[in-house]
Amino acid sequence: MAAGALSAPDPVSPPWSLQHQLTALGAALPAGTRLLAVSKGHPAATVRQLAALGQRSFAESRLQEAIAKQAELADLAALDWHFIGRLQANKVRAVLRQFGTIHSVDSLELAERLARIAAEEGLAPAVFLQVKLRVDPSKTGLSAEDLRQLWPRLLGLAPLRIVGLMTLAPQGLSGIESQALFGECAALARELGLAELSMGMSGDWREAAAAGSTWVRIGSGLFGPKPCQS
Ligand SMILES: *Cc1c(COP(=O)(O)O)cnc(C)c1O
């Protein structure tokens, strides 16, 4: 851990310091693991503050909220936006226009629709296929068997660029259990020749990073408690 970054007392002692959290996370993440700042529920002004501190990649899970925020931040051309929410069929075109990377592609039908509309829009989005490797009624995702079976068809879906796998751990796993789950997801990505892994959130990013995650998606652990309920 970043002892130096964590021990420096803040002269004004605000309740939450974005700079402190960003520095501490940056120091704690291994070299191959990047930080995706999950800004859902936080205002554009907060994203702007983080951008000024050097953070480029941000994730949103609700389209309407993202559109408004991105409009406010249109002057920051270098921001890299990722969509991590459940993607409804009727939102595909708008999501493609707003986001360069989509982490939540959980069915062949959705992937086919994305490919068709991306082609119409002249876009080549980066895509993570969402997998579900444990029984969990609250989440969606392809099983490992479904993914292996669909793989040849998914590979043919130009102009999508399938870059990796995304997974969410069920609530209540121990650290050992979540690390085992993330390890399985990493093995599956290797088997398919995929380089990227979107695994780990505020509560389990250490286990995910240890298992080789290339993107940890962190909201509350970076931004602190949400100003507005979402
Ligand atoms: C909200 C969200 C996160 C971030 O969650 P925190 O626990 O606040 O870090 C990560 N991934 C997905 C898919 C989310 O919806």
GROMACS .gro file of N, CA and C and ligand atoms in nm, residues 38 40 84 166 168 201-202 217-220, ligand 1:
model
   48
   38VAL      N    1  -1.581   0.534  -1.162
   38VAL     CA    2  -1.725   0.518  -1.183
   38VAL      C    3  -1.796   0.640  -1.127
   40LYS      N    4  -2.105   0.757  -1.183
   40LYS     CA    5  -2.252   0.760  -1.173
   40LYS      C    6  -2.294   0.818  -1.038
   84ILE      N    7  -2.109   0.094  -1.832
   84ILE     CA    8  -2.103  -0.028  -1.750
   84ILE      C    9  -2.240  -0.075  -1.704
  166MET      N   10  -1.579  -0.907  -1.869
  166MET     CA   11  -1.615  -0.832  -1.749
  166MET      C   12  -1.694  -0.924  -1.658
  168LEU      N   13  -1.883  -0.950  -1.239
  168LEU     CA   14  -1.918  -0.892  -1.109
  168LEU      C   15  -1.925  -1.007  -1.010
  201MET      N   16  -1.439  -0.391  -0.791
  201MET     CA   17  -1.504  -0.265  -0.756
  201MET      C   18  -1.445  -0.220  -0.621
  202SER      N   19  -1.510  -0.123  -0.557
  202SER     CA   20  -1.450  -0.069  -0.434
  202SER      C   21  -1.422  -0.177  -0.329
  217ARG      N   22  -1.315  -0.105  -1.163
  217ARG     CA   23  -1.422  -0.005  -1.175
  217ARG      C   24  -1.457   0.045  -1.035
  218ILE      N   25  -1.410   0.163  -1.001
  218ILE     CA   26  -1.423   0.208  -0.863
  218ILE      C   27  -1.507   0.334  -0.853
  219GLY      N   28  -1.615   0.324  -0.775
  219GLY     CA   29  -1.703   0.438  -0.751
  219GLY      C   30  -1.680   0.494  -0.611
  220SER      N   31  -1.748   0.436  -0.512
  220SER     CA   32  -1.746   0.492  -0.377
  220SER      C   33  -1.606   0.500  -0.318
  231LIG     C1   34  -2.158   0.115  -0.957
  231LIG     C2   35  -2.074   0.015  -1.023
  231LIG     C3   36  -1.939   0.000  -0.989
  231LIG     C4   37  -1.870   0.079  -0.879
  231LIG     O1   38  -1.916   0.037  -0.754
  231LIG     P1   39  -1.845   0.084  -0.619
  231LIG     O2   40  -1.876  -0.026  -0.524
  231LIG     O3   41  -1.907   0.213  -0.582
  231LIG     O4   42  -1.701   0.095  -0.646
  231LIG     C5   43  -1.864  -0.092  -1.061
  231LIG     N1   44  -1.918  -0.167  -1.158
  231LIG     C6   45  -2.047  -0.157  -1.192
  231LIG     C7   46  -2.100  -0.244  -1.301
  231LIG     C8   47  -2.130  -0.067  -1.126
  231LIG     O5   48  -2.259  -0.058  -1.160
   0.00000   0.00000   0.00000
